[in-house]
């Protein structure tokens, strides 16, 4: 569904075949069956629509926690076995008999919990019997196989490592810090299956309450033409400027990445349009892919939706959504400032122009045809800020999206579009739901064995009492734990495993969780497992590893800013002084403090971006780049003397570079 159009395409976009090839290579979620049998197509579509409607119903008519979470996970798992092939090269037009069996076993797991619910909750008091243990083992195997199909091998292998730990955690060959009491099958699999501390933990709880509904909201936005509107809006805003297509990529990927919650899907969705544009005006192919990858990752940290992670963070920490969204705003803007500055300086150094204005959509026409599509997002922010329950807000914005789509013929959603959106919402959520189920296995082991405390103690011990070293080790741990994972399970794992280490230094829970959240997400562009960068390279024709390293460079602000707000929480617009580490309510920092910290961070990031690209208004020599880079880092480091000295040096180099450019320009004119 198109919102606006120009007389002719600005550039030839990447074909659907190429897009699908890249998706299937780097996003397991895209490897789906395509059926010839109309009865099977109808059956799966019907189940997808009913799954969405069930969640809308449960929003206003609560279902017992364990029952609803088990329906959510096991029904989604059953659909995975019908939709996703067992192996990459398997015939995708048919469903093998064994997948129908897996589908039936998935539903039987829920049916067992439903039938035995009262006995589990009351008679047995959560203590599993033999049948409970058998069903638990079966369900774990099904979840691991489902996750292998939709997320790849990394998450299931990680879960198996954790699952193996309690079986030998009492062994004497382990370091003393890792040793626990002996656990039996009942301890382990009872924790996983019959309690809300395993498969049906807060990870699935957040998926039930928030994640699914916002994925569904994103599906409706997509059907209304929001993606095309964001592309056109970005083109109208920045397409004609120096290096315009790269700026378009940053802006459009920021918008869409915040809503859809999948970096790889966002890379492919917006990159199919922006990467050819960047290459057309002269950006090198690896750089073009890296711009798209880093910007798509950045969308996950951008309020108001933050890829739905903001709502999980609120659920996990007890901090209000409004506080989290407000706190995340300045760091996210600093991230995109760094990206925009680097593509701008690269364009200046290489003399890359924008797209001629006559070839671009006009802002007035874009807003006239698609501006109404912003109403659901405005309503979303207003309702969340007004204290409307998150789940209710998601449903209301879906209704608003349908209603406002009727304001223009080009965006109007009919009954078929609504039904398709309900089905696509379910399909898009399957990988996240199953991933959250696997994360539940990890959470169960962590809770049972106190492994989280062990990791916290190890990080703290290695940190040797230094906050900086502990932050650095936590960053490395978060990147490793987040490798190859979607943003939501990456956050849940890092919040469980790595964030508690920072509490040992009295860091407020808001700061600690945002810190690990950043690095868990940035694992998707960090070598050696950088799926977003690899997908972008697949579209650009570049080298995957080279694209990944450039992506990290473009995202340098995102790697630095968490250290900055760890030392200066005022960057999160909160005052954490004289508060306990587990505080969930924060007073607003003073406006003067926020402005000062933000100003030094802005100038420091601009200086660092210029140093990395070797250009400000004209080229910088090697010595200037080194001095500028060091001075910029000095500004970012929260220490008075380094900030003052850094400011003077950065300002001095910028002024010298500015007048050198003036002199060079005058020389050219005279000659």
XYZ file of C-alpha atoms in Angstrom:
671
model
C 0.000 0.000 0.000
C 1.700 3.223 -1.119
C 1.229 6.584 0.518
C 2.995 8.812 -1.979
C 4.763 8.339 -5.229
C 7.052 10.241 -7.556
C 6.816 10.294 -11.328
C 9.542 7.688 -11.649
C 11.615 5.629 -9.210
C 14.614 7.520 -7.825
C 16.677 4.346 -8.049
C 16.109 0.732 -8.976
C 15.307 -1.059 -5.730
C 16.633 -4.486 -4.819
C 14.371 -7.225 -6.161
C 12.032 -9.205 -3.947
C 13.983 -12.360 -4.788
C 17.236 -10.838 -3.532
C 15.508 -9.525 -0.424
C 14.056 -12.938 0.377
C 17.431 -14.594 -0.194
C 19.132 -12.255 2.294
C 16.315 -12.627 4.801
C 16.477 -16.396 4.701
C 20.254 -16.365 5.085
C 20.448 -14.054 8.098
C 16.966 -14.145 9.600
C 15.713 -17.617 10.492
C 12.289 -16.076 10.984
C 11.975 -15.680 7.200
C 12.449 -19.356 6.319
C 8.790 -20.291 6.068
C 6.788 -22.828 4.135
C 4.693 -21.772 1.152
C 1.755 -24.125 0.730
C -0.082 -25.114 -2.409
C -2.892 -26.722 -0.421
C -5.575 -24.063 0.099
C -7.060 -25.912 3.086
C -3.752 -25.723 4.961
C -3.346 -22.057 4.008
C -6.821 -21.327 5.363
C -6.219 -23.351 8.549
C -2.994 -21.534 9.418
C -4.492 -18.147 8.566
C -7.509 -18.913 10.726
C -5.319 -19.954 13.665
C -3.208 -16.828 13.262
C -6.249 -14.548 13.309
C -7.777 -16.348 16.302
C -4.470 -16.147 18.184
C -4.465 -12.365 17.771
C -8.112 -12.057 18.771
C -7.494 -14.191 21.869
C -4.856 -11.741 23.072
C -7.154 -8.804 22.474
C -9.853 -10.610 24.470
C -7.421 -11.417 27.300
C -6.437 -7.764 27.526
C -9.847 -6.923 28.953
C -10.801 -10.354 30.352
C -7.814 -11.692 32.340
C -7.070 -15.425 32.164
C -5.141 -17.152 35.030
C -1.424 -16.441 34.611
C -0.096 -19.964 34.077
C -2.969 -20.864 31.736
C -2.593 -17.772 29.562
C 1.184 -18.028 29.383
C 1.005 -21.695 28.439
C -1.593 -20.988 25.726
C 0.637 -18.200 24.431
C 3.796 -20.287 24.239
C 2.459 -23.690 23.282
C 0.010 -22.497 20.618
C 2.744 -20.322 19.065
C 5.093 -23.297 19.203
C 2.528 -25.455 17.418
C 2.278 -22.876 14.626
C 6.070 -22.836 14.336
C 6.084 -26.568 13.550
C 3.488 -26.023 10.818
C 5.032 -22.916 9.269
C 8.803 -23.411 9.581
C 10.604 -26.275 7.813
C 12.802 -28.674 9.754
C 15.808 -28.184 7.493
C 16.935 -25.427 5.159
C 16.611 -27.403 1.919
C 13.429 -29.269 2.813
C 10.378 -29.175 0.547
C 8.423 -26.128 1.756
C 5.139 -26.914 0.077
C 4.151 -29.728 2.452
C 3.987 -30.403 6.179
C 5.647 -33.716 7.143
C 3.694 -36.093 9.362
C 6.137 -35.623 12.239
C 5.481 -31.864 12.269
C 1.768 -32.543 12.675
C 2.791 -34.762 15.592
C 4.917 -31.952 17.047
C 1.964 -29.594 16.603
C -0.299 -32.008 18.506
C 2.292 -32.507 21.262
C 2.636 -28.736 21.677
C -1.101 -28.373 22.188
C -1.137 -31.398 24.511
C 1.368 -29.666 26.784
C -1.058 -26.779 27.259
C -4.025 -29.146 27.631
C -2.157 -31.044 30.368
C -1.485 -27.845 32.312
C -5.093 -26.755 31.838
C -6.488 -30.060 33.132
C -3.986 -30.350 36.002
C -3.971 -26.653 36.911
C -5.834 -26.957 40.220
C -3.787 -29.981 41.293
C -0.510 -28.245 40.450
C -1.483 -25.037 42.234
C -3.168 -26.536 45.303
C -2.971 -30.298 45.873
C 0.684 -30.687 44.881
C 1.690 -27.173 45.887
C 4.035 -26.845 42.926
C 5.869 -30.087 43.744
C 5.991 -32.082 40.481
C 4.940 -35.697 40.125
C 6.306 -38.134 37.545
C 3.868 -37.034 34.840
C 4.701 -33.372 35.441
C 8.386 -34.146 34.957
C 7.719 -36.145 31.771
C 5.616 -33.327 30.298
C 8.267 -30.822 31.319
C 11.016 -32.733 29.507
C 8.816 -33.094 26.420
C 7.959 -29.391 26.422
C 11.597 -28.335 26.840
C 12.583 -30.480 23.849
C 9.771 -29.021 21.757
C 10.696 -25.453 22.696
C 14.369 -26.006 21.885
C 13.509 -27.502 18.491
C 11.078 -24.689 17.746
C 13.701 -22.112 18.689
C 16.271 -23.806 16.450
C 13.930 -23.329 13.512
C 13.061 -19.684 14.111
C 16.160 -18.204 15.767
C 18.980 -20.516 14.725
C 21.324 -22.566 16.891
C 22.826 -19.952 19.215
C 19.931 -19.532 21.657
C 19.104 -23.268 21.989
C 22.790 -24.102 22.563
C 23.022 -21.403 25.224
C 19.899 -22.816 26.892
C 21.314 -26.369 26.791
C 24.522 -25.188 28.462
C 22.496 -23.619 31.256
C 20.206 -26.649 31.466
C 23.216 -28.949 31.899
C 24.693 -26.865 34.715
C 22.428 -27.960 37.625
C 23.043 -31.634 36.799
C 26.721 -31.327 37.698
C 26.823 -28.071 39.671
C 27.665 -30.074 42.811
C 30.701 -31.727 41.185
C 33.983 -31.171 42.943
C 35.882 -30.391 39.740
C 34.051 -27.046 39.493
C 35.491 -23.865 41.006
C 34.101 -23.394 44.515
C 32.269 -20.227 43.469
C 30.192 -22.257 40.957
C 29.330 -25.190 43.229
C 25.772 -25.696 44.527
C 23.774 -28.390 46.259
C 22.728 -31.446 44.278
C 19.546 -31.165 42.191
C 17.334 -33.957 40.873
C 15.004 -34.113 37.860
C 12.063 -32.931 39.964
C 13.940 -29.832 41.145
C 15.060 -28.868 37.668
C 12.080 -29.680 35.474
C 9.522 -28.738 38.101
C 11.100 -25.287 38.195
C 10.929 -25.090 34.410
C 7.357 -26.276 33.819
C 5.023 -26.140 36.817
C 5.959 -22.677 38.079
C 6.011 -19.204 36.634
C 9.788 -19.082 37.018
C 10.762 -21.078 33.931
C 9.162 -21.556 30.534
C 6.213 -19.480 31.708
C 8.300 -16.839 33.489
C 8.205 -13.056 33.234
C 9.766 -13.340 29.768
C 6.626 -15.024 28.407
C 4.526 -12.848 30.711
C 5.922 -9.727 29.049
C 5.265 -11.285 25.642
C 1.628 -11.927 26.601
C 1.023 -8.502 28.090
C 3.071 -6.181 25.898
C 5.251 -7.601 23.168
C 2.611 -9.441 21.157
C 0.186 -6.533 21.123
C 2.841 -4.078 19.975
C 4.014 -6.455 17.256
C 0.367 -6.635 16.215
C 0.224 -2.833 16.287
C 3.280 -2.772 14.007
C 1.559 -5.154 11.592
C -1.419 -2.794 11.372
C 0.879 0.197 10.840
C 2.569 -1.704 8.033
C -0.763 -2.430 6.375
C -1.726 1.228 6.611
C 1.355 2.275 4.592
C 3.461 3.648 7.458
C 6.715 2.224 6.038
C 6.296 4.024 2.731
C 5.304 7.207 4.552
C 8.479 7.143 6.663
C 10.591 6.592 3.537
C 8.938 9.505 1.746
C 9.132 11.732 4.815
C 12.840 10.971 5.231
C 13.461 11.702 1.551
C 11.634 15.012 1.786
C 13.540 15.980 4.943
C 17.072 14.999 4.024
C 17.258 13.532 0.516
C 18.520 16.739 -1.113
C 21.188 17.489 1.474
C 24.885 16.585 1.380
C 25.040 12.786 1.434
C 21.243 12.814 1.543
C 20.494 9.100 0.949
C 22.615 8.077 3.956
C 20.724 10.536 6.124
C 17.478 9.151 4.734
C 18.651 5.685 5.786
C 19.423 6.867 9.311
C 16.099 8.666 9.758
C 13.802 6.060 8.201
C 15.560 3.174 9.961
C 15.275 4.990 13.278
C 11.524 5.383 12.842
C 10.818 1.849 11.682
C 13.377 0.157 13.943
C 11.714 1.574 17.024
C 8.370 0.074 16.041
C 9.145 -3.315 14.514
C 11.643 -4.589 17.105
C 13.718 -6.644 14.649
C 17.030 -5.223 13.467
C 17.523 -7.731 10.649
C 13.971 -7.307 9.341
C 14.396 -3.544 9.474
C 17.718 -3.717 7.602
C 16.079 -5.671 4.806
C 12.827 -3.688 4.817
C 14.338 -0.194 4.590
C 17.735 -1.209 3.200
C 16.221 -2.522 -0.013
C 15.400 1.128 -0.763
C 18.157 3.109 0.988
C 21.255 1.028 0.172
C 20.893 1.383 -3.638
C 20.304 5.116 -3.112
C 23.518 5.474 -1.106
C 25.540 3.516 -3.654
C 24.080 5.573 -6.497
C 25.456 8.882 -5.203
C 28.894 7.393 -4.446
C 28.935 5.838 -0.983
C 31.175 2.751 -0.917
C 29.132 -0.464 -0.663
C 30.484 -1.560 2.731
C 29.809 1.880 4.172
C 26.297 1.941 2.688
C 25.455 -1.396 4.288
C 26.951 -0.298 7.601
C 24.834 2.865 7.690
C 21.670 0.793 7.340
C 22.776 -1.806 9.908
C 23.837 0.652 12.602
C 20.709 2.780 12.132
C 18.418 -0.249 12.342
C 20.081 -1.242 15.622
C 19.696 2.328 16.856
C 15.962 2.147 16.309
C 15.784 -0.414 19.130
C 16.933 2.219 21.656
C 14.685 5.006 20.378
C 11.560 5.908 22.404
C 8.621 5.684 22.520
C 8.448 1.962 21.642
C 12.155 0.917 21.680
C 11.221 -2.289 19.863
C 8.831 -3.096 22.755
C 11.813 -3.492 25.105
C 10.804 -0.427 27.126
C 7.718 -2.269 28.351
C 9.708 -5.345 29.353
C 12.170 -3.146 31.205
C 9.277 -1.550 33.058
C 7.945 -5.004 33.956
C 11.383 -6.259 35.039
C 12.507 -3.265 37.083
C 9.237 -1.878 38.427
C 10.141 1.525 36.989
C 7.328 3.278 35.146
C 7.339 3.195 31.359
C 7.260 7.005 31.251
C 10.458 7.252 33.288
C 12.246 4.706 31.070
C 11.148 6.343 27.802
C 12.168 9.797 29.041
C 15.510 8.514 30.338
C 16.289 6.816 27.016
C 15.574 9.902 24.900
C 18.843 11.887 25.103
C 21.166 8.847 24.780
C 19.202 7.715 21.699
C 19.427 11.167 20.117
C 23.171 11.240 20.814
C 23.502 7.891 19.051
C 21.774 9.181 15.917
C 23.678 12.459 16.089
C 26.899 10.442 15.894
C 25.605 8.437 12.919
C 24.352 11.512 11.045
C 27.587 13.396 11.730
C 29.725 10.588 10.338
C 27.700 10.181 7.138
C 27.706 13.977 6.734
C 31.466 14.249 7.159
C 32.041 11.249 4.868
C 29.913 12.952 2.209
C 31.868 16.192 2.623
C 35.220 14.431 2.360
C 34.146 12.523 -0.765
C 32.083 15.403 -2.219
C 28.892 13.332 -2.306
C 25.840 15.374 -3.167
C 22.206 14.785 -2.381
C 19.361 13.864 -4.714
C 18.052 16.749 -6.855
C 14.938 18.231 -5.251
C 12.755 17.789 -8.353
C 13.279 14.008 -8.046
C 12.117 13.923 -4.427
C 8.685 13.855 -2.833
C 7.602 17.282 -1.619
C 7.141 17.655 2.110
C 3.735 19.259 1.694
C 2.486 16.399 -0.477
C 3.961 13.737 1.825
C 2.246 15.202 4.880
C -0.981 15.732 2.984
C -1.160 12.126 1.809
C 0.336 10.336 4.802
C 0.601 12.744 7.711
C -2.530 11.305 9.291
C -0.624 8.054 9.843
C 1.305 9.819 12.612
C -1.884 10.124 14.661
C -1.632 6.579 16.141
C 1.948 7.264 17.287
C 0.950 10.568 18.860
C -1.983 8.832 20.545
C 0.363 6.085 21.738
C 2.703 8.557 23.439
C -0.196 10.516 24.925
C -1.940 7.448 26.360
C 1.239 5.973 27.812
C 2.103 9.344 29.326
C -1.407 9.589 30.766
C -1.118 6.292 32.608
C -3.386 4.203 30.386
C -2.419 0.512 30.874
C 0.135 -0.544 28.261
C -1.925 -3.451 26.881
C -5.021 -1.259 26.585
C -2.944 1.409 24.860
C -1.748 -1.084 22.249
C -5.317 -2.141 21.469
C -6.613 1.429 21.298
C -3.817 2.444 18.917
C -4.704 -0.486 16.655
C -8.288 0.819 16.495
C -7.017 4.353 15.860
C -4.734 3.067 13.083
C -7.691 1.436 11.339
C -9.816 4.550 11.756
C -7.246 7.076 10.494
C -6.346 4.862 7.525
C -9.783 5.728 6.150
C -8.890 9.419 5.925
C -7.111 8.791 2.599
C -7.992 6.348 -0.153
C -4.307 5.418 -0.610
C -4.034 4.182 3.012
C -7.548 2.837 3.560
C -7.675 -0.581 5.261
C -10.492 -2.898 4.282
C -11.699 -6.080 5.981
C -9.135 -8.127 4.052
C -6.304 -5.847 5.223
C -7.471 -6.125 8.835
C -7.631 -9.911 8.685
C -4.216 -10.034 7.004
C -2.757 -7.763 9.712
C -4.160 -10.033 12.430
C -2.527 -13.032 10.777
C 0.772 -11.264 10.074
C 0.930 -10.009 13.651
C 0.850 -13.623 14.838
C 3.430 -14.743 12.278
C 5.779 -11.870 13.129
C 5.508 -12.635 16.852
C 6.288 -16.369 16.670
C 10.073 -16.057 16.796
C 9.944 -13.670 19.737
C 7.478 -15.832 21.666
C 9.539 -18.989 21.234
C 12.758 -17.102 22.031
C 11.172 -15.830 25.253
C 10.255 -19.433 26.085
C 13.882 -20.516 25.683
C 15.004 -17.560 27.786
C 12.607 -18.916 30.422
C 14.732 -22.091 30.620
C 17.779 -19.938 31.335
C 15.860 -17.909 33.922
C 14.711 -21.119 35.630
C 18.296 -22.346 35.995
C 19.509 -18.956 37.191
C 16.786 -18.824 39.854
C 17.307 -22.443 40.903
C 21.101 -22.356 41.159
C 21.713 -18.657 41.874
C 24.026 -18.642 38.862
C 23.242 -14.968 38.346
C 24.772 -14.202 41.731
C 27.794 -16.304 40.781
C 28.325 -14.333 37.570
C 27.815 -11.071 39.476
C 30.452 -12.116 42.016
C 32.845 -13.129 39.225
C 32.474 -9.822 37.372
C 32.823 -7.859 40.606
C 35.900 -9.843 41.620
C 37.540 -9.352 38.230
C 36.645 -5.665 38.421
C 38.897 -5.403 41.480
C 36.836 -2.622 43.018
C 37.007 -0.420 39.908
C 33.697 0.828 38.519
C 35.220 1.406 35.083
C 36.657 -2.123 34.836
C 33.364 -3.587 36.060
C 31.448 -1.553 33.479
C 33.847 -2.734 30.780
C 33.517 -6.396 31.788
C 29.737 -6.032 31.965
C 29.785 -4.544 28.470
C 31.763 -7.523 27.138
C 29.474 -9.999 28.940
C 26.372 -8.274 27.528
C 27.727 -8.309 23.978
C 28.578 -12.009 24.250
C 25.205 -12.887 25.783
C 23.387 -10.882 23.100
C 25.179 -12.356 20.080
C 22.810 -13.673 17.458
C 19.699 -12.903 19.521
C 16.718 -10.644 18.798
C 16.700 -7.493 20.938
C 13.993 -8.627 23.368
C 15.509 -11.955 24.499
C 18.935 -10.287 24.433
C 17.738 -7.710 26.951
C 16.033 -10.284 29.173
C 19.194 -12.416 29.340
C 21.564 -9.514 29.970
C 19.214 -8.028 32.568
C 19.145 -11.379 34.387
C 22.832 -12.208 34.093
C 24.866 -9.014 33.805
C 22.904 -6.089 35.269
C 23.119 -7.261 38.926
C 26.921 -6.864 38.845
C 26.498 -3.106 38.540
C 24.287 -2.947 41.632
C 27.341 -3.922 43.686
C 28.689 -0.437 42.975
C 25.435 1.246 43.914
C 24.460 2.011 40.320
C 20.701 2.658 40.176
C 18.686 -0.136 38.599
C 17.553 2.206 35.794
C 21.158 2.953 34.836
C 22.241 -0.696 35.108
C 19.419 -2.008 32.921
C 19.822 0.648 30.230
C 23.569 -0.066 30.244
C 23.229 -3.803 29.513
C 20.281 -3.146 27.180
C 22.497 -1.082 24.869
C 25.261 -3.649 24.570
C 22.941 -6.639 24.270
C 21.388 -4.940 21.243
C 24.693 -3.775 19.743
C 25.809 -7.411 19.652
C 23.882 -7.538 16.353
C 26.531 -5.352 14.674
C 29.553 -6.471 16.707
C 31.865 -9.086 15.143
C 32.056 -12.028 14.952
C 28.259 -12.625 15.106
C 26.768 -9.467 13.602
C 23.557 -10.549 11.909
C 22.282 -7.047 11.116
C 25.590 -6.079 9.488
C 25.776 -9.369 7.598
C 22.250 -8.867 6.247
C 23.124 -5.334 5.140
C 26.246 -6.638 3.402
C 24.076 -9.192 1.623
C 21.987 -6.359 0.180
C 24.881 -4.029 -0.637
C 27.159 -6.683 -2.128
C 29.842 -5.769 0.386
C 32.093 -7.823 2.629
C 30.201 -9.000 5.718
C 33.022 -8.559 8.237
C 34.162 -5.235 6.788
C 30.593 -3.966 6.929
C 30.380 -5.106 10.542
C 33.487 -3.164 11.606
C 32.240 -0.014 9.865
C 28.853 -0.491 11.592
C 30.613 -0.475 14.969
C 32.444 2.705 14.013
C 29.218 4.410 12.940
C 27.640 3.337 16.228
C 30.595 4.551 18.306
C 28.386 7.005 20.188
C 26.214 4.100 21.293
C 29.243 2.309 22.712
C 30.403 5.396 24.626
C 27.147 6.941 25.861
C 26.280 4.138 28.344
C 29.567 4.786 30.158
C 28.700 8.466 30.199
C 25.265 7.997 31.780
C 26.712 5.454 34.210
C 28.941 8.229 35.566
C 26.527 11.088 34.860
C 22.915 9.867 35.304
C 21.751 13.418 34.583
C 22.069 12.424 30.922
C 19.012 10.248 31.619
C 17.296 13.378 32.975
C 17.051 11.876 36.469
C 18.695 12.743 39.767
C 19.985 9.567 41.429
C 21.866 11.199 44.294
C 20.930 9.966 47.774
C 18.804 7.165 46.315
C 19.122 3.433 46.909
C 20.338 1.276 44.010
C 16.922 -0.418 43.804
C 14.950 2.848 43.697
C 12.211 2.949 41.065
C 11.126 6.577 41.427
C 13.515 9.346 40.450
C 13.281 13.125 40.737
C 14.058 15.156 37.624
C 17.635 16.387 37.392
C 18.075 20.146 37.226
C 17.684 21.667 33.779
C 21.117 23.277 34.051
C 22.817 19.959 34.799
C 20.990 18.186 31.966
C 21.937 20.938 29.500
C 25.587 20.988 30.571
C 26.033 17.216 30.363
C 24.171 17.076 27.049
C 26.165 19.952 25.556
C 29.546 18.427 26.355
C 28.353 15.059 25.054
C 27.073 16.616 21.807
C 30.279 18.526 21.099
C 32.377 15.525 22.098
C 30.471 13.193 19.760
C 30.669 15.681 16.878
C 34.402 16.017 17.459
C 34.881 12.258 17.634
C 32.849 11.787 14.433
C 34.964 14.387 12.623
C 38.162 12.722 13.872
C 37.035 9.293 12.684
C 36.128 10.570 9.211
C 39.081 12.965 8.929
C 36.864 15.862 7.926
C 34.984 18.819 9.416
C 34.556 21.609 6.875
C 37.665 20.444 5.076
C 40.131 17.572 5.476
C 41.922 16.997 8.789
C 45.488 15.718 8.855
C 46.550 12.726 10.936
C 47.866 14.824 13.855
C 44.669 16.884 13.969
C 42.565 13.721 13.948
C 44.483 12.182 16.831
C 44.346 15.353 18.927
C 40.667 15.923 18.091
C 39.769 12.329 18.961
C 41.582 12.467 22.305
C 40.080 15.849 23.163
C 36.576 14.655 22.223
C 36.888 11.642 24.500
C 38.113 14.023 27.194
C 34.882 15.996 26.829
C 32.779 12.881 27.084
C 34.610 11.641 30.205
C 32.710 13.152 33.171
C 35.641 14.961 34.786
C 35.838 18.754 35.026
C 39.444 19.342 33.921
C 39.303 16.950 30.965
C 35.975 18.448 29.890
C 37.283 22.041 29.966
C 40.559 21.172 28.232
C 38.749 18.998 25.697
C 36.252 21.747 24.929
C 39.012 24.265 24.270
C 40.919 21.874 21.991
C 37.852 20.734 20.044
C 36.662 24.322 19.567
C 40.160 25.386 18.504
C 40.519 22.642 15.879
C 37.017 23.318 14.544
C 37.779 27.052 14.218
C 41.134 26.412 12.521
C 39.501 23.923 10.138
C 36.671 26.359 9.364
C 39.013 29.209 8.411
C 41.253 26.833 6.456
C 38.199 25.857 4.419
C 37.402 29.550 3.843
C 40.958 30.158 2.692
C 40.904 27.170 0.337
C 37.574 28.308 -1.097
C 38.906 31.842 -1.704
C 42.048 30.428 -3.333
C 39.926 28.401 -5.732
C 37.846 31.473 -6.621
C 40.956 33.622 -7.238
C 42.560 30.960 -9.417
